[in-house]
């Protein structure tokens, strides 16, 4: 068995915030805003966990799938799941396009800025869960706190950035973009009391745990899972976990959760669900 908390890195971003989320210390008022807190690195398994804190829109971007990424020399592509923790009134996320277009039309829209109206801005609220597969043209809007679970690779093709002086990747991005409207994924479903599958398909499964007490977790080595405490406290093999942490668990472990605790648990789609709990 191996279970340990992952180190985190705070990333300052111009679109970030000074008010973060319970479990994270706010930056000083005169310090740059924090946009991301990332758990792990490119060597920490096939998935990566991060929190995002947005005051402004992020760039309109797209990620390649596994085959496209490997053809470009990367280890894998990038599917993402977003769990919305907080959203200001009117907050939105862009997912896909409002209409089918050609590759040339998408490129032209990115160059003249009309891509802002071409992407489909959808309202979001706390509790929403969105699976964004590779190829989805997307952008996270301002006023949102979310947890992102993604395939572990630093690979983003930026199509448009509202005039910010950052590099764009039009050729690569247009080449991998899905040129259609976004297709809504599968809905959440309860497996048993206190255990809900929020999303499954693509590259990963994401569950939410609201149970309390003690349970035994068993993975077939060497496949890991990622425990993401959102609220409350508990333990892994007697070591306390708290909100604002992220744990990687391999093999077997005894988990406890105090009443009121709430966790996410992510693992690769290849893991048989029947193997999770004894």
Short mmCIF file of C-alpha atoms in Angstrom, two decimals:
data_model
loop_
_atom_site.label_atom_id
_atom_site.label_comp_id
_atom_site.label_asym_id
_atom_site.label_seq_id
_atom_site.Cartn_x
_atom_site.Cartn_y
_atom_site.Cartn_z
CA UNK A 1 0.00 0.00 0.00
CA UNK A 2 1.11 3.54 -0.71
CA UNK A 3 -0.93 6.61 0.21
CA UNK A 4 0.48 10.10 0.49
CA UNK A 5 -0.54 13.75 0.09
CA UNK A 6 0.67 15.39 -3.09
CA UNK A 7 2.69 18.59 -2.95
CA UNK A 8 0.89 21.66 -4.23
CA UNK A 9 2.08 24.66 -6.24
CA UNK A 10 0.33 28.03 -6.22
CA UNK A 11 0.33 29.72 -9.63
CA UNK A 12 -0.14 33.47 -9.92
CA UNK A 13 -2.34 34.52 -12.84
CA UNK A 14 -3.59 37.94 -14.01
CA UNK A 15 -7.11 36.49 -14.15
CA UNK A 16 -6.82 34.99 -10.63
CA UNK A 17 -8.22 36.13 -7.28
CA UNK A 18 -7.25 37.18 -3.78
CA UNK A 19 -10.18 35.32 -2.23
CA UNK A 20 -9.64 31.60 -2.68
CA UNK A 21 -11.52 28.73 -1.02
CA UNK A 22 -11.69 27.14 2.44
CA UNK A 23 -8.54 25.12 2.98
CA UNK A 24 -6.34 27.58 1.06
CA UNK A 25 -4.67 30.70 2.43
CA UNK A 26 -5.59 33.89 0.59
CA UNK A 27 -2.71 35.84 -0.97
CA UNK A 28 -1.84 39.15 0.66
CA UNK A 29 -3.83 42.13 -0.67
CA UNK A 30 -0.70 43.60 -2.26
CA UNK A 31 0.44 40.27 -3.75
CA UNK A 32 -0.40 39.08 -7.27
CA UNK A 33 -3.68 37.15 -7.55
CA UNK A 34 -3.59 33.35 -7.47
CA UNK A 35 -5.29 31.56 -10.37
CA UNK A 36 -4.37 27.92 -9.85
CA UNK A 37 -3.27 25.50 -7.17
CA UNK A 38 -1.84 22.38 -8.77
CA UNK A 39 -1.32 19.03 -7.03
CA UNK A 40 1.43 16.83 -8.41
CA UNK A 41 3.53 17.15 -11.53
CA UNK A 42 3.97 15.37 -14.85
CA UNK A 43 5.53 12.41 -13.06
CA UNK A 44 2.62 11.96 -10.63
CA UNK A 45 0.54 9.44 -12.57
CA UNK A 46 -1.86 9.70 -15.48
CA UNK A 47 -4.16 12.30 -13.88
CA UNK A 48 -3.56 15.76 -12.45
CA UNK A 49 -5.71 17.74 -10.00
CA UNK A 50 -5.94 21.50 -9.74
CA UNK A 51 -8.16 24.20 -8.28
CA UNK A 52 -8.95 27.27 -10.39
CA UNK A 53 -10.00 30.68 -9.04
CA UNK A 54 -11.11 33.03 -11.81
CA UNK A 55 -11.88 36.74 -11.76
CA UNK A 56 -11.73 37.09 -15.55
CA UNK A 57 -12.19 34.85 -18.59
CA UNK A 58 -9.45 32.39 -19.40
CA UNK A 59 -8.25 32.04 -22.98
CA UNK A 60 -10.34 30.22 -25.59
CA UNK A 61 -8.38 27.01 -26.10
CA UNK A 62 -8.41 23.37 -27.11
CA UNK A 63 -6.47 20.20 -26.28
CA UNK A 64 -5.51 17.28 -28.56
CA UNK A 65 -6.53 13.67 -27.96
CA UNK A 66 -4.04 10.90 -27.20
CA UNK A 67 -3.24 10.04 -30.80
CA UNK A 68 -2.84 13.67 -31.85
CA UNK A 69 -0.67 14.46 -28.82
CA UNK A 70 1.61 11.47 -29.36
CA UNK A 71 2.03 12.39 -33.01
CA UNK A 72 3.30 15.77 -31.76
CA UNK A 73 5.75 14.14 -29.33
CA UNK A 74 3.72 14.26 -26.09
CA UNK A 75 2.91 11.38 -23.77
CA UNK A 76 -0.89 11.78 -23.92
CA UNK A 77 -3.68 14.16 -24.80
CA UNK A 78 -5.96 15.98 -22.38
CA UNK A 79 -9.54 15.30 -21.35
CA UNK A 80 -10.77 17.40 -18.42
CA UNK A 81 -13.54 17.29 -15.82
CA UNK A 82 -14.68 20.41 -13.97
CA UNK A 83 -16.58 20.37 -10.69
CA UNK A 84 -18.01 23.81 -9.96
CA UNK A 85 -17.61 24.74 -6.29
CA UNK A 86 -18.74 28.36 -6.52
CA UNK A 87 -20.05 30.57 -9.30
CA UNK A 88 -21.03 34.23 -9.23
CA UNK A 89 -24.46 35.09 -10.68
CA UNK A 90 -24.21 35.01 -14.47
CA UNK A 91 -20.94 33.02 -14.52
CA UNK A 92 -20.40 31.01 -17.70
CA UNK A 93 -18.12 28.45 -19.32
CA UNK A 94 -17.72 28.21 -23.09
CA UNK A 95 -18.18 24.65 -24.37
CA UNK A 96 -17.98 23.90 -28.07
CA UNK A 97 -19.39 26.07 -30.81
CA UNK A 98 -22.84 27.53 -31.37
CA UNK A 99 -22.85 26.08 -34.90
CA UNK A 100 -20.82 23.79 -37.10
CA UNK A 101 -18.06 25.63 -38.97
CA UNK A 102 -15.12 24.85 -41.24
CA UNK A 103 -11.54 24.86 -40.02
CA UNK A 104 -10.90 27.99 -42.08
CA UNK A 105 -13.88 29.73 -40.48
CA UNK A 106 -12.68 28.86 -36.97
CA UNK A 107 -9.23 30.21 -37.73
CA UNK A 108 -10.66 33.44 -39.18
CA UNK A 109 -12.88 33.89 -36.10
CA UNK A 110 -9.89 33.46 -33.81
CA UNK A 111 -7.96 36.09 -35.77
CA UNK A 112 -10.70 38.74 -35.84
CA UNK A 113 -12.09 38.08 -32.35
CA UNK A 114 -15.52 36.89 -33.44
CA UNK A 115 -14.69 33.53 -31.84
CA UNK A 116 -15.98 35.08 -28.58
CA UNK A 117 -19.49 34.91 -30.04
CA UNK A 118 -18.91 31.64 -31.90
CA UNK A 119 -18.20 29.62 -28.75
CA UNK A 120 -21.23 28.53 -26.74
CA UNK A 121 -21.21 30.25 -23.33
CA UNK A 122 -23.26 28.14 -20.92
CA UNK A 123 -24.35 29.29 -17.44
CA UNK A 124 -22.89 27.32 -14.52
CA UNK A 125 -23.63 27.06 -10.83
CA UNK A 126 -22.22 25.30 -7.78
CA UNK A 127 -22.60 21.55 -8.10
CA UNK A 128 -22.35 21.38 -11.89
CA UNK A 129 -20.03 18.71 -13.29
CA UNK A 130 -18.74 19.02 -16.86
CA UNK A 131 -16.67 16.48 -18.79
CA UNK A 132 -14.76 18.28 -21.55
CA UNK A 133 -13.19 15.75 -23.93
CA UNK A 134 -10.10 16.52 -25.96
CA UNK A 135 -10.97 18.56 -29.05
CA UNK A 136 -13.62 20.68 -27.30
CA UNK A 137 -13.08 24.39 -27.90
CA UNK A 138 -13.63 25.91 -24.47
CA UNK A 139 -12.99 28.76 -22.05
CA UNK A 140 -13.64 29.15 -18.34
CA UNK A 141 -15.32 32.43 -17.48
CA UNK A 142 -14.75 34.76 -14.55
CA UNK A 143 -16.24 34.48 -11.07
CA UNK A 144 -15.80 30.71 -10.76
CA UNK A 145 -14.08 28.39 -8.29
CA UNK A 146 -13.70 24.85 -9.57
CA UNK A 147 -11.77 21.62 -9.23
CA UNK A 148 -10.27 20.34 -12.46
CA UNK A 149 -9.24 16.71 -12.92
CA UNK A 150 -7.38 16.23 -16.17
CA UNK A 151 -5.11 13.87 -17.99
CA UNK A 152 -1.64 14.67 -16.74
CA UNK A 153 0.04 16.65 -19.47
CA UNK A 154 0.91 20.32 -19.92
CA UNK A 155 -0.50 20.71 -23.41
CA UNK A 156 -2.82 23.56 -24.37
CA UNK A 157 -3.42 25.15 -27.76
CA UNK A 158 -4.54 28.74 -27.23
CA UNK A 159 -6.83 30.08 -29.96
CA UNK A 160 -7.75 33.50 -28.59
CA UNK A 161 -6.77 35.52 -25.52
CA UNK A 162 -8.73 38.82 -25.64
CA UNK A 163 -5.66 40.84 -26.66
CA UNK A 164 -3.42 39.62 -23.85
CA UNK A 165 0.22 39.40 -24.96
CA UNK A 166 0.52 35.61 -24.90
CA UNK A 167 1.40 33.15 -27.62
CA UNK A 168 -1.39 31.65 -29.73
CA UNK A 169 -1.31 28.22 -31.36
CA UNK A 170 -3.73 28.61 -34.25
CA UNK A 171 -2.39 25.97 -36.63
CA UNK A 172 -2.15 23.25 -33.99
CA UNK A 173 -5.39 24.24 -32.29
CA UNK A 174 -7.55 24.41 -35.38
CA UNK A 175 -6.15 21.06 -36.54
CA UNK A 176 -7.41 19.23 -33.41
CA UNK A 177 -10.61 21.19 -32.73
CA UNK A 178 -14.06 19.63 -32.85
CA UNK A 179 -15.88 21.96 -35.22
CA UNK A 180 -19.35 21.07 -33.91
CA UNK A 181 -21.56 22.13 -30.98
CA UNK A 182 -20.79 20.48 -27.65
CA UNK A 183 -22.51 17.17 -26.87
CA UNK A 184 -23.68 16.89 -23.24
CA UNK A 185 -22.14 13.94 -21.41
CA UNK A 186 -23.66 11.35 -19.08
CA UNK A 187 -25.48 12.42 -15.94
CA UNK A 188 -24.51 11.61 -12.37
CA UNK A 189 -25.90 8.44 -10.85
CA UNK A 190 -25.91 7.02 -7.34
CA UNK A 191 -24.14 3.72 -6.75
CA UNK A 192 -25.10 3.39 -3.10
CA UNK A 193 -25.84 5.76 -0.19
CA UNK A 194 -23.05 8.30 0.08
CA UNK A 195 -21.38 7.29 -3.19
CA UNK A 196 -22.23 8.88 -6.55
CA UNK A 197 -20.58 8.61 -9.95
CA UNK A 198 -20.42 12.19 -11.19
CA UNK A 199 -19.05 11.31 -14.61
CA UNK A 200 -17.55 8.32 -16.38
CA UNK A 201 -16.35 7.78 -19.91
CA UNK A 202 -13.48 9.14 -21.89
CA UNK A 203 -10.36 8.76 -19.78
CA UNK A 204 -11.49 8.76 -16.15
CA UNK A 205 -14.20 8.14 -13.59
CA UNK A 206 -15.04 10.73 -10.96
CA UNK A 207 -17.01 9.84 -7.85
CA UNK A 208 -18.31 11.94 -4.97
CA UNK A 209 -18.24 10.47 -1.47
CA UNK A 210 -20.49 11.80 1.28
CA UNK A 211 -20.38 8.75 3.57
CA UNK A 212 -18.97 8.77 7.07
CA UNK A 213 -17.33 5.98 9.05
CA UNK A 214 -14.68 3.51 7.91
CA UNK A 215 -14.22 1.64 4.64
CA UNK A 216 -11.49 -0.49 3.04
CA UNK A 217 -10.27 0.59 -0.39
CA UNK A 218 -8.53 -1.90 -2.67
CA UNK A 219 -6.91 -1.15 -6.03
CA UNK A 220 -5.18 -3.66 -8.25
CA UNK A 221 -1.57 -2.49 -8.24
CA UNK A 222 -0.12 -0.36 -9.69
CA UNK A 223 -3.18 1.71 -10.63
CA UNK A 224 -3.63 4.76 -8.38
CA UNK A 225 -6.62 6.84 -7.37
CA UNK A 226 -6.80 10.49 -6.36
CA UNK A 227 -8.64 11.49 -3.17
CA UNK A 228 -9.69 15.15 -3.20
CA UNK A 229 -11.23 16.27 0.12
CA UNK A 230 -13.63 19.19 -0.36
CA UNK A 231 -14.96 19.54 3.18
CA UNK A 232 -14.43 18.03 6.61
CA UNK A 233 -11.75 15.60 7.65
CA UNK A 234 -10.92 11.92 7.93
CA UNK A 235 -7.91 9.66 7.62
CA UNK A 236 -6.02 7.31 5.31
CA UNK A 237 -4.48 4.42 7.26
CA UNK A 238 -4.55 6.57 10.39
CA UNK A 239 -3.04 9.70 8.78
CA UNK A 240 -5.39 12.68 8.84
CA UNK A 241 -6.59 14.28 5.62
CA UNK A 242 -8.26 17.69 5.38
CA UNK A 243 -10.02 19.86 2.82
CA UNK A 244 -7.56 21.60 0.52
CA UNK A 245 -5.36 18.52 0.09
CA UNK A 246 -5.05 15.87 -2.60
CA UNK A 247 -3.92 12.30 -1.88
CA UNK A 248 -2.68 9.62 -4.23
CA UNK A 249 -3.61 6.10 -3.12
CA UNK A 250 -2.16 2.93 -4.61
CA UNK A 251 -2.99 -0.62 -3.59
CA UNK A 252 -5.16 -0.90 -0.48
CA UNK A 253 -5.98 1.52 2.31
CA UNK A 254 -8.38 1.99 5.21
CA UNK A 255 -10.31 5.24 4.82
CA UNK A 256 -12.30 7.07 7.44
CA UNK A 257 -14.51 10.12 7.05
CA UNK A 258 -16.04 12.20 9.81
CA UNK A 259 -19.72 13.21 9.59
CA UNK A 260 -20.11 16.10 7.16
CA UNK A 261 -17.03 15.18 5.12
CA UNK A 262 -17.22 15.43 1.35
CA UNK A 263 -14.62 14.09 -1.08
CA UNK A 264 -14.06 13.54 -4.76
CA UNK A 265 -12.30 10.39 -5.90
CA UNK A 266 -10.85 10.08 -9.41
CA UNK A 267 -9.35 7.06 -11.13
CA UNK A 268 -8.64 5.87 -14.69
CA UNK A 269 -11.58 4.43 -16.59
CA UNK A 270 -9.73 1.11 -16.89
CA UNK A 271 -10.16 0.36 -13.16
CA UNK A 272 -13.01 -2.11 -12.43
CA UNK A 273 -15.40 -0.37 -10.03
CA UNK A 274 -16.07 -3.62 -8.17
CA UNK A 275 -12.43 -3.60 -7.05
CA UNK A 276 -12.72 -0.32 -5.12
CA UNK A 277 -14.34 -1.44 -1.89
CA UNK A 278 -14.34 -4.74 -0.10
#
